[in-house]
Coordinates of C-alpha atoms and ligand atoms in Angstrom, one line a residue:
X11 CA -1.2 46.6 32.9
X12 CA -0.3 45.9 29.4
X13 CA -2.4 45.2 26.4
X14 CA -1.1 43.0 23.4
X15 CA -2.3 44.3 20.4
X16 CA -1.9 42.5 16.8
X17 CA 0.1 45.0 14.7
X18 CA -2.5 46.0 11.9
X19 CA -0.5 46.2 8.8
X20 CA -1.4 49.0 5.9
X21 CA -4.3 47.4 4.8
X22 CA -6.0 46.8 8.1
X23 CA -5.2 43.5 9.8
X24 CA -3.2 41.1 7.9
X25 CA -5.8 37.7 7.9
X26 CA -4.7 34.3 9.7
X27 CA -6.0 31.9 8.3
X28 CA -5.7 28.0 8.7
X29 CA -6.0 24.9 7.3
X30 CA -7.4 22.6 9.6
X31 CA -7.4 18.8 8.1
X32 CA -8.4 15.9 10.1
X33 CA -5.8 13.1 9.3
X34 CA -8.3 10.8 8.2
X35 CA -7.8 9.0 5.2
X36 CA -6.2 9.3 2.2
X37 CA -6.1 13.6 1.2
X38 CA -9.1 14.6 -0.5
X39 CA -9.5 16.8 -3.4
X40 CA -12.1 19.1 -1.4
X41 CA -9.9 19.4 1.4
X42 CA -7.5 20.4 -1.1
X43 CA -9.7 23.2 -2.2
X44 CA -10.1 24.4 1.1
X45 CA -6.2 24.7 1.5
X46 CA -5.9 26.2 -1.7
X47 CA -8.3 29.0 -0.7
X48 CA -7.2 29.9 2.7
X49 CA -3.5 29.9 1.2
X50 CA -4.4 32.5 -1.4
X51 CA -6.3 34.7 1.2
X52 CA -2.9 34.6 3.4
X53 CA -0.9 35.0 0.3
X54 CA -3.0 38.0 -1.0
X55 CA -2.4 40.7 2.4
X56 CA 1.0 39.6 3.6
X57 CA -1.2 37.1 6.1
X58 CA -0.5 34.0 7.5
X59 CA -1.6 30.3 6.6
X60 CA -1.5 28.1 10.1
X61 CA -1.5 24.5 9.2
X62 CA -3.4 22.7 11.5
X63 CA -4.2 19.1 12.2
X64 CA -7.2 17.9 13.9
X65 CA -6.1 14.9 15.4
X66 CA -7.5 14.9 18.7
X67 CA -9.6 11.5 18.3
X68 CA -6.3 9.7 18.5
X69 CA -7.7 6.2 17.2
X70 CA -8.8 7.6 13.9
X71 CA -5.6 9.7 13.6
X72 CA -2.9 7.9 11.5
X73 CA 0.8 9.6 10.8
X74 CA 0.5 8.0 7.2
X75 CA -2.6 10.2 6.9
X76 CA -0.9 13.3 8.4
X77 CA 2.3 12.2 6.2
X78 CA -0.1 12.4 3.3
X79 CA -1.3 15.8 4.4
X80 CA 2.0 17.1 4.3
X81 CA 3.1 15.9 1.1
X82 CA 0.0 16.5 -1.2
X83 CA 0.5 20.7 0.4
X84 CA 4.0 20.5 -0.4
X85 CA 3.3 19.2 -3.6
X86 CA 0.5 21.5 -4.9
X87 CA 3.3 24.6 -3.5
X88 CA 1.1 25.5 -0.5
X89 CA 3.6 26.6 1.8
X90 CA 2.5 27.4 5.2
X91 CA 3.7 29.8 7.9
X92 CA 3.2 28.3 11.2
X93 CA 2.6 25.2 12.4
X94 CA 1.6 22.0 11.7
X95 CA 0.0 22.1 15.3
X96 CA -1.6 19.0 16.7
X97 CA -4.2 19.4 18.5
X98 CA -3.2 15.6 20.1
X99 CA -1.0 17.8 21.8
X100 CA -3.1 20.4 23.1
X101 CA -5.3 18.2 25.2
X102 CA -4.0 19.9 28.4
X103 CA -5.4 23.2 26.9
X104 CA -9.0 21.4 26.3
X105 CA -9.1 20.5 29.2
X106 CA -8.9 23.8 31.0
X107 CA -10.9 25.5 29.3
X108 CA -13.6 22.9 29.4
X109 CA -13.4 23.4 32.9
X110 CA -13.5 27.1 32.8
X111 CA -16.8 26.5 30.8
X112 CA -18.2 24.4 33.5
X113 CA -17.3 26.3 36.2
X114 CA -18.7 29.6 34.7
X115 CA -21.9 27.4 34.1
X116 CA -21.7 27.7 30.4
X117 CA -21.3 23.7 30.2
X118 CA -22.9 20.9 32.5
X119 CA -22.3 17.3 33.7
X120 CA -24.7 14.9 31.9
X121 CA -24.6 11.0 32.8
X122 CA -27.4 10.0 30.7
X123 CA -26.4 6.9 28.8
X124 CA -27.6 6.6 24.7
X125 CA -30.2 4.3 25.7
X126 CA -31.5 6.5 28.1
X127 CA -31.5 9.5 26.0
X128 CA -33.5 7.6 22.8
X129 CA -36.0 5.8 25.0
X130 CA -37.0 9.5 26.6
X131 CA -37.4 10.9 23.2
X132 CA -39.2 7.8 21.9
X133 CA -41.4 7.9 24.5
X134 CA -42.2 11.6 24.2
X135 CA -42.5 11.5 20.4
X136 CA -39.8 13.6 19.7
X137 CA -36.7 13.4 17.3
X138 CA -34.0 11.8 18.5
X139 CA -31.2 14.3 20.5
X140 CA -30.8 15.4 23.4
X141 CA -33.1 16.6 26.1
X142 CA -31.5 19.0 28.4
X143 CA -32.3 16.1 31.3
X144 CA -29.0 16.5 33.7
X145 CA -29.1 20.3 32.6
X146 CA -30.4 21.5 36.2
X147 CA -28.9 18.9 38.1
X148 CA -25.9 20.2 38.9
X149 CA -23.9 17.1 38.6
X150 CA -20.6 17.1 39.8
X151 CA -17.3 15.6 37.4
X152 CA -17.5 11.4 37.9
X153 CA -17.5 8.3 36.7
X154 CA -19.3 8.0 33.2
X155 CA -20.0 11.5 32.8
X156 CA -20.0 13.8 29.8
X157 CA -19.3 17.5 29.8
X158 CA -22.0 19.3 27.9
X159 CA -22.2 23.0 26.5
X160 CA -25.5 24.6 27.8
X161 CA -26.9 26.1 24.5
X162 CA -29.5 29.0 25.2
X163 CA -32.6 27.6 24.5
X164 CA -34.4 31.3 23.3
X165 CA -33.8 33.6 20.6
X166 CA -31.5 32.6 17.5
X167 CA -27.5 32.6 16.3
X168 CA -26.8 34.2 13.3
X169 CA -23.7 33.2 11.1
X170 CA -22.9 35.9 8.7
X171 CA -20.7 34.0 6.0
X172 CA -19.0 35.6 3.3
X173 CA -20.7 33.3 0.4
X174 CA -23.8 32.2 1.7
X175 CA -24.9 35.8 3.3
X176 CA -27.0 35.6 6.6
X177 CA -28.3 32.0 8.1
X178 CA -29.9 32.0 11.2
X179 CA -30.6 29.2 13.6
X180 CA -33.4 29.1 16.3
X181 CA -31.0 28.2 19.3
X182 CA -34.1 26.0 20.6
X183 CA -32.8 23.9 17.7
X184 CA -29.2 23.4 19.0
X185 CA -28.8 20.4 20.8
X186 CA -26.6 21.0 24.3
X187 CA -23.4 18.9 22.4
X188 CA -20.5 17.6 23.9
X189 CA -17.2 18.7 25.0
X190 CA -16.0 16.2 26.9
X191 CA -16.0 12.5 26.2
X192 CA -16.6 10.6 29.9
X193 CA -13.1 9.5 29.2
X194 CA -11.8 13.3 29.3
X195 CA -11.1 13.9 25.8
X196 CA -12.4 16.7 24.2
X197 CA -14.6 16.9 21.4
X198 CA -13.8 18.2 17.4
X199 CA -16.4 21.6 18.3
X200 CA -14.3 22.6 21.9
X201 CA -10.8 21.7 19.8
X202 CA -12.3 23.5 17.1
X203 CA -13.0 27.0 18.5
X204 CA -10.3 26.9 21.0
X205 CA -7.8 26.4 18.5
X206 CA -9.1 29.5 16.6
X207 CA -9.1 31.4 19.3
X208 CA -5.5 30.6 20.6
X209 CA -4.4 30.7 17.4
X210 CA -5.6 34.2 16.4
X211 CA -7.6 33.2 13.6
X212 CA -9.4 35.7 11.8
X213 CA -11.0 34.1 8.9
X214 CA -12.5 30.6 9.2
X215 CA -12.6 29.2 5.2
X216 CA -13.7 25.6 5.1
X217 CA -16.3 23.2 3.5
X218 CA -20.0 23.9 3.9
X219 CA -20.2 20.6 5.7
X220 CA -19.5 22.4 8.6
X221 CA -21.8 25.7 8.8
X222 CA -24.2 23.8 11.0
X223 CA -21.8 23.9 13.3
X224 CA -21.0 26.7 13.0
X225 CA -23.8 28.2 15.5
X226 CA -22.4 25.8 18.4
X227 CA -19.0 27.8 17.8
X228 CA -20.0 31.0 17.5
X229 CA -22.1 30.2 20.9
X230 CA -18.9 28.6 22.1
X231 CA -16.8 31.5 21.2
X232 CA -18.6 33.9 23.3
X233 CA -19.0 31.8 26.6
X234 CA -15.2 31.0 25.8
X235 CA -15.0 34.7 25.8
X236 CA -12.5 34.9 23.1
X237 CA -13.2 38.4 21.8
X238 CA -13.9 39.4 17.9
X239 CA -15.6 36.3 16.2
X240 CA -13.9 35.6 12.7
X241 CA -15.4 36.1 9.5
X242 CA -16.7 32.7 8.1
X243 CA -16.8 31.3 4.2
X244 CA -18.1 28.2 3.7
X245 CA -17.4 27.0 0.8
X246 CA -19.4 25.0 -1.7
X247 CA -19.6 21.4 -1.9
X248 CA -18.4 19.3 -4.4
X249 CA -20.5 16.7 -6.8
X250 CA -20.2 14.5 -9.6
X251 CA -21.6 14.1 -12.8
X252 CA -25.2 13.2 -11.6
X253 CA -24.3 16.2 -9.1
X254 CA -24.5 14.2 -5.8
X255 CA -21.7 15.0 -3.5
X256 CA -18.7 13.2 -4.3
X257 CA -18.1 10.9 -2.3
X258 CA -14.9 8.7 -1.3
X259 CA -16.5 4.8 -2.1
X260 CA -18.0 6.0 -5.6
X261 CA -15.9 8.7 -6.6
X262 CA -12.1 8.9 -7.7
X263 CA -11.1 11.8 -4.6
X264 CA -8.0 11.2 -3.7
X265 CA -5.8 13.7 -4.4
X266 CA -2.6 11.3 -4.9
X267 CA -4.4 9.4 -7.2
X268 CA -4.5 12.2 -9.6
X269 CA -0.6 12.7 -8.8
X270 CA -0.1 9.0 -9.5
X271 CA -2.0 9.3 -12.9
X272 CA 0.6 12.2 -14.0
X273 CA -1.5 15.5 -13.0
X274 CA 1.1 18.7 -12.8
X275 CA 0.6 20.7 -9.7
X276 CA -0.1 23.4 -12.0
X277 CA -2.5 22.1 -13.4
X278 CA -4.7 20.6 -9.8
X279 CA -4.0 24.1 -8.3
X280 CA -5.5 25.8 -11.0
X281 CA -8.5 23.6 -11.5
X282 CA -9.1 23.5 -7.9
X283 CA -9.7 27.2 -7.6
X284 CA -12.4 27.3 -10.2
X285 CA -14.3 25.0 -8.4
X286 CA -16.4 27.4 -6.8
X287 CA -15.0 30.4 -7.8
X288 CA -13.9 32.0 -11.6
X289 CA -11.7 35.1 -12.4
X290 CA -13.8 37.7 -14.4
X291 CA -12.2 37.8 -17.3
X292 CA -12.6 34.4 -18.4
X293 CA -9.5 33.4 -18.7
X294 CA -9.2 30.0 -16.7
X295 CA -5.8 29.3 -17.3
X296 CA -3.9 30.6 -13.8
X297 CA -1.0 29.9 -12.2
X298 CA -0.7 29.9 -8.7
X299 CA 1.1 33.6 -9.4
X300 CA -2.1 34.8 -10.8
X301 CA -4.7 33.1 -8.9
X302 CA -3.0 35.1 -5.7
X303 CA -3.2 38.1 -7.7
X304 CA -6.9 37.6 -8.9
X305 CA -8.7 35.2 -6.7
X306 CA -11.4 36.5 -4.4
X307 CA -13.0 34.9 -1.5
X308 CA -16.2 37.0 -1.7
X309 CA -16.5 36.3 -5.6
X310 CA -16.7 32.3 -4.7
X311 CA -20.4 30.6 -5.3
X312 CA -23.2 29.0 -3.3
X313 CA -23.7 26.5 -5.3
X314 CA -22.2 22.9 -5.8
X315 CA -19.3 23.1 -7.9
X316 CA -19.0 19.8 -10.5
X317 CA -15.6 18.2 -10.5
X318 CA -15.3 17.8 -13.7
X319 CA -12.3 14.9 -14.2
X320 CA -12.7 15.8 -18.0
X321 CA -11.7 19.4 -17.3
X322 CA -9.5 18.7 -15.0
X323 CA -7.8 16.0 -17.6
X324 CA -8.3 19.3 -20.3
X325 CA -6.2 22.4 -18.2
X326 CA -3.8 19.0 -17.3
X327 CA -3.5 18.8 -21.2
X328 CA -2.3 22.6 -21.5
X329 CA -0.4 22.7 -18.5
X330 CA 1.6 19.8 -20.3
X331 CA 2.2 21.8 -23.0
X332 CA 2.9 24.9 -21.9
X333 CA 5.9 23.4 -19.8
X334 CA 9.5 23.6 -21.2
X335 CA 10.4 20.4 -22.7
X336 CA 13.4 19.9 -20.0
X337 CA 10.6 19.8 -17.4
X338 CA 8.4 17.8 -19.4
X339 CA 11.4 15.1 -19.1
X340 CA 12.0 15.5 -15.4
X341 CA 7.9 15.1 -15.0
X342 CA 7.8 12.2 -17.2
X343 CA 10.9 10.1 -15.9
X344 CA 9.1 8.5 -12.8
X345 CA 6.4 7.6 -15.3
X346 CA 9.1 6.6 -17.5
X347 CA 11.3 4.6 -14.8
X348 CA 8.3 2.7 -13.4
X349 CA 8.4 0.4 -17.0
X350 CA 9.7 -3.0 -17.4
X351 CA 12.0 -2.2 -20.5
X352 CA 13.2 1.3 -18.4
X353 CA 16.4 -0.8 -17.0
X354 CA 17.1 -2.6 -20.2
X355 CA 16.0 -0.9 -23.1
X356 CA 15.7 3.0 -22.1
X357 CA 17.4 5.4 -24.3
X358 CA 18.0 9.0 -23.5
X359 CA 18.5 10.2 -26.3
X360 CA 15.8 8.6 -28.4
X361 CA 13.5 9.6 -25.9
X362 CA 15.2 13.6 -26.3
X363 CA 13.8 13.4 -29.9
X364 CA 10.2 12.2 -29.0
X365 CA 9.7 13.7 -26.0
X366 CA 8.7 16.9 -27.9
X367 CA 6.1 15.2 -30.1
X368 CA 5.0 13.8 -26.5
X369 CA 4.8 16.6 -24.9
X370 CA 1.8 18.0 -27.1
X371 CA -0.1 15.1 -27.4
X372 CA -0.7 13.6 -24.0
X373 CA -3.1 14.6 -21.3
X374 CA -1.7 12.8 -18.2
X375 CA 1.4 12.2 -17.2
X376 CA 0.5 8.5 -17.2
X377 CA -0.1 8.4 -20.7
X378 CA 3.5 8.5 -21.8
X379 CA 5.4 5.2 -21.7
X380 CA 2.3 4.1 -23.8
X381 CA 3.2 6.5 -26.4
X382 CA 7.2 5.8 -26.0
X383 CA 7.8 2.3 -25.5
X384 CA 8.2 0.9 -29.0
X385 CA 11.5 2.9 -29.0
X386 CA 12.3 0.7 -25.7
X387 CA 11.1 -2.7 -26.2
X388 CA 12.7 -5.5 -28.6
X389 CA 9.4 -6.5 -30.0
X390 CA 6.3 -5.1 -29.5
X391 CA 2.4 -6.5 -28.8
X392 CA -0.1 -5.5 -31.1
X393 CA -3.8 -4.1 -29.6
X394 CA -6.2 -7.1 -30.9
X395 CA -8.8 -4.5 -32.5
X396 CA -6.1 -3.6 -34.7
X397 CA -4.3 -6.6 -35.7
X398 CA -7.3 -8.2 -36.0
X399 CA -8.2 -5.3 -38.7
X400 CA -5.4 -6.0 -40.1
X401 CA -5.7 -9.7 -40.5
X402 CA -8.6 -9.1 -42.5
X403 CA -7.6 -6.2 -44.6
X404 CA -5.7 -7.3 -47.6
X405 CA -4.9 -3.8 -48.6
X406 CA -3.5 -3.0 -45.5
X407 CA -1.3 -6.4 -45.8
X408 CA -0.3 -4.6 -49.5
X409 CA 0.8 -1.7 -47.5
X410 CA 3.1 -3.3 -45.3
X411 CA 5.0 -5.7 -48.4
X412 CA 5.0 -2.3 -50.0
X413 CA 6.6 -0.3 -47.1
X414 CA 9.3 -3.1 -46.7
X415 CA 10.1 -2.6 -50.1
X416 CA 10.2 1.1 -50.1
X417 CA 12.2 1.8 -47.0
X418 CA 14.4 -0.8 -47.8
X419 CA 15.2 0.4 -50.8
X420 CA 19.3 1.2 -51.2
X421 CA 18.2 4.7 -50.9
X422 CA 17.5 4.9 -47.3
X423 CA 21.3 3.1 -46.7
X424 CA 22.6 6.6 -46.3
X425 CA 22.0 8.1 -42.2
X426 CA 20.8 11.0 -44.0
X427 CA 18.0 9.6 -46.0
X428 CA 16.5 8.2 -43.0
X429 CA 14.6 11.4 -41.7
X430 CA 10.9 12.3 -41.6
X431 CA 10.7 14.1 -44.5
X432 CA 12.1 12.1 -46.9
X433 CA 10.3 8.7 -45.4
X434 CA 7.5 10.9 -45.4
X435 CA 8.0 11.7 -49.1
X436 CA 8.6 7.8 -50.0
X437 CA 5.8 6.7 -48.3
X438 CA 3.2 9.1 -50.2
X439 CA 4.6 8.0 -53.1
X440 CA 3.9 4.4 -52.5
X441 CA 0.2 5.8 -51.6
X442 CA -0.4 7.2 -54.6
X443 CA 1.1 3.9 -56.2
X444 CA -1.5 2.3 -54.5
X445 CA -4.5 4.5 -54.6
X446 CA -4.8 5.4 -51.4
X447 CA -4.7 8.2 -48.7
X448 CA -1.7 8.5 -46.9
X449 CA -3.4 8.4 -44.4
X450 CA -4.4 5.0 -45.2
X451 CA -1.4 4.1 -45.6
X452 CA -0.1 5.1 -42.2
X453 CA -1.9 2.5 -40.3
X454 CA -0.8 -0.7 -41.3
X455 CA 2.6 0.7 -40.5
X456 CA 2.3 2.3 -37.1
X457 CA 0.7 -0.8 -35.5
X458 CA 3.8 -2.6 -37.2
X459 CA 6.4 -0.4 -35.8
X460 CA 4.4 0.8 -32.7
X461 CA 1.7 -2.2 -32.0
X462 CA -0.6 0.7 -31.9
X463 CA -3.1 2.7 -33.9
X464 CA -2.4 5.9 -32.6
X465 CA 1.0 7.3 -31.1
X466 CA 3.4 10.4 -31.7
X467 CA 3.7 11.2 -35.4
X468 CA 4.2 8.1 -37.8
X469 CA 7.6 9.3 -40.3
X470 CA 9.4 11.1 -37.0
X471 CA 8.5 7.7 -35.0
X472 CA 10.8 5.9 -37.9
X473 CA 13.4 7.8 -38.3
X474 CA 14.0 7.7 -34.5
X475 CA 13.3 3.9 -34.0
X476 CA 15.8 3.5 -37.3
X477 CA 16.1 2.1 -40.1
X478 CA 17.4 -1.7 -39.0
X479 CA 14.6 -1.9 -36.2
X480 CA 11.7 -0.4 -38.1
X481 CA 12.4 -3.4 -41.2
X482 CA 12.9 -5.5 -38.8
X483 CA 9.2 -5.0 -37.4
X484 CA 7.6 -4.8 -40.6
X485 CA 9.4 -8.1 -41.5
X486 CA 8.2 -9.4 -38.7
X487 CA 4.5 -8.4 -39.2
X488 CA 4.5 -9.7 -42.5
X489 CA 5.6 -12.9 -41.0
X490 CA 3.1 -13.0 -38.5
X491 CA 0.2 -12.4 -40.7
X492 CA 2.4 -15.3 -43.0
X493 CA 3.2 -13.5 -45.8
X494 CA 5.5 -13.9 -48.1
X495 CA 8.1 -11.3 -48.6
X496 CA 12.0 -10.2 -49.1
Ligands
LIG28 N1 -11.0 19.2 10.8 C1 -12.1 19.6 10.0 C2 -12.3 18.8 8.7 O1 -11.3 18.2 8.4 C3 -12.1 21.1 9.5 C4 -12.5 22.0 10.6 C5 -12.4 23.5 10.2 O2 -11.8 23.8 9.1 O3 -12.9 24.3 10.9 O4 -13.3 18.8 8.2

């Protein structure tokens, strides 16, 4: 007879691990985490990262969902090993070993209906669940019926998890749950376990939702007689602000909104890992490089981690800027592209030259074509706070006859002239003139040039929008606000 034995590796067994999503709705930011973590175990002993998808209740399953699945992984860079595997096509396998749990007498025919079962435990007093009524009466497979697992009803299960230490549950408490539908199709807990099991899995890292079930597995495990249990970390759930679990109607979770809103990969990845778990040395900043090479599943907390969307917006922020400016372009351009003025007024080369001053001064992705699109646009809107300032601000009007005076002065003819420093220069000048910080001074220009009060820096802003356009605008805002002037 032969024996297949897993090759241990140098360091003892190399882990499988999996990621096991159930397709849903749209990708979630903890489910996210939970890929992240089981990916950086694999990727930490030479393992393996299974990609799994629970799909066997078909109706809820949706290949848009799966799609989504898919692509948020292969955007965050988790790259896994084997699979996906669908468990919609494993049904033959549920079924058998369903069976061999009945016929080994680990698992029972039940034909109680939900009526029946609420109006025995109403009438006794007790909780609602299930009583254990068709548990001796060796029903056969029919019509109607479900298959249910035959818990031990004495002594307890003990789940020894990496992050939360021992838990134990009284087996008395552990309901005899389904396998089988009355329809035939199996149940998430037999899909579950059996998957594991076929699959070689030898760390189970998921979300803490789950560790009350994990008892039915582990119970499940041994009648399936499947050999060494893996390890289990559950990991800690996430909250909001007011720290109540966040939740898909209140709070923003789905991962591809944060893509849509211009989050880098590098920047999600490494946020996600600290959400529950931080490298000892305080330094947060991590690529996914470094989080394989410091991360540590038994280092992760119990307790809720916040998902902090201001943090998140924060590390987004550095990412950003820590990025060359070539892929700061090739980032920004579906941002960029996704404009009304992209097909007629987009210059590459104007946008070379602010992309820079950009780069350092925007958070999201998102936040760019804001920042960019007076270069784009033939005339720009003012924000109403501002013009409205404006309206009432006769120094601020002073400004803007003195600016179209000063940068239209014969000096600034020459190509050469018109840079930042020496617009810069001018304009201090004509501050001082006028008594008043440059600063000041500033504002009444930028929302003339720009139509907003804050943007990339003011005197590089001109000299890239030039010098035609730039009098143009500030001879049009003097118009506007009916002044006289030239
Ligand atoms: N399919 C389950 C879920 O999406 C995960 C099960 C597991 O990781 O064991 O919550």
């Amino acid at each position: 007879m032969s024996v297949q034995l897993r090759a241990p590796n140098a360091q003892g067994d190399a882990a499988r691990v999996r990621f096991a999503p159930s397709p849903t709705g749209f990708f979630h930011v903890g489910s996210a985490r939970t890929a992240l973590y089981n990916w950086l175990v694999a990727r930490q002993g030479g393992g393996t990262f299974l990609l799994r998808i629970e799909d066997s209740d078909a109706d809820r399953g949706n290949a848009a969902w799966v799609q989504g699945i898919l692509d948020a992984l292969q955007w965050l860079g988790l790259d896994w090993d084997e699979g996906p595997v669908f468990q919609s096509e494993r049904t033959a396998r549920y079924a058998e070993a369903a069976s061999g749990l009945a016929s080994a007498g680990y698992a029972y025919w039940c034909q109680c209906t939900r009526e029946e079962i609420d109006a025995r435990a109403k009438a006794a007093g007790r909780p609602p669940g299930y009583d254990g009524y068709c548990r001796e009466r060796g029903l056969d497979r029919g019509p109607g019926r479900i298959l249910r697992f035959a818990t031990p009803k004495t002594g307890e299960t003990v789940v020894s998890d990496r992050i939360r230490g021992t838990v134990s549950f009284a087996n008395a408490d552990i309901e005899d749950f389904v396998l089988l539908r009355s329809n035939g199709s199996p149940l998430f807990l037999l899909c579950n376990a059996v998957d594991d099991a076929d699959q070689g899995i030898t760390e189970v890292i998921r979300g803490e939702d789950h560790l009350s079930n994990t008892p039915k597995y582990q119970l499940l495990w041994a009648a399936l007689g499947a050999g060494r249990l893996p390890s289990f970390a559950h990991l800690p759930m996430l909250v909001n602000e007011r720290r109540q679990k966040l939740s898909k109607r209140r709070d923003p979770v789905a991962l591809e909104d944060y893509r849509q809103k211009g989050f880098l990969p590098e920047a999600m990845v490494n946020y996600l890992a600290l959400l529950g778990w931080g490298p000892e040395d305080g330094n947060e900043v991590l690529s996914l490089e470094e989080l394989v090479a410091r991360f540590s599943i038994e280092r992760v907390n119990h307790s809720p981690a916040y998902f902090d969307t201001k943090k998140l917006s924060h590390f987004n922020g550095v990412w950003i800027r820590s990025q060359p400016v070539e892929r700061f372009a090739e980032v920004a351009r579906p941002f960029l592209e996704a404009e009304p003025w992209f097909a007629t007024g987009f210059d590459e080369e104007a946008f070379a030259r602010i992309a820079p001053l950009v780069q350092s001064r925007v958070s999201v992705l998102g936040e760019i074509p804001g920042m960019v699109s007076f270069l784009f646009v033939d005339r720009v809107d003012y924000e109403a706070a501002s013009w409205a300032k404006l309206q009432a601000d006769p120094v601020g009007k002073e400004v803007l006859l003195a600016a179209a005076e000063v940068f239209g002065a014969e000096d600034f003819l020459a190509d050469h002239k018109w840079i930042p420093e020496e617009l810069e220069r001018a304009a201090r000048q004509m501050a001082e003139q006028l008594g008043l910080s440059l600063r000041k001074a500033q504002a009444p220009i930028r929302l003339a040039l720009t139509g907003r009060s804050v943007g990339p820096p003011l005197f590089e802003s001109i000299a890239i929008l030039g010098r035609e356009r730039s009098l143009a605008r500030i001879a049009g805002a003097l118009e506007q606000l009916a002044i006289p002037h030239g």
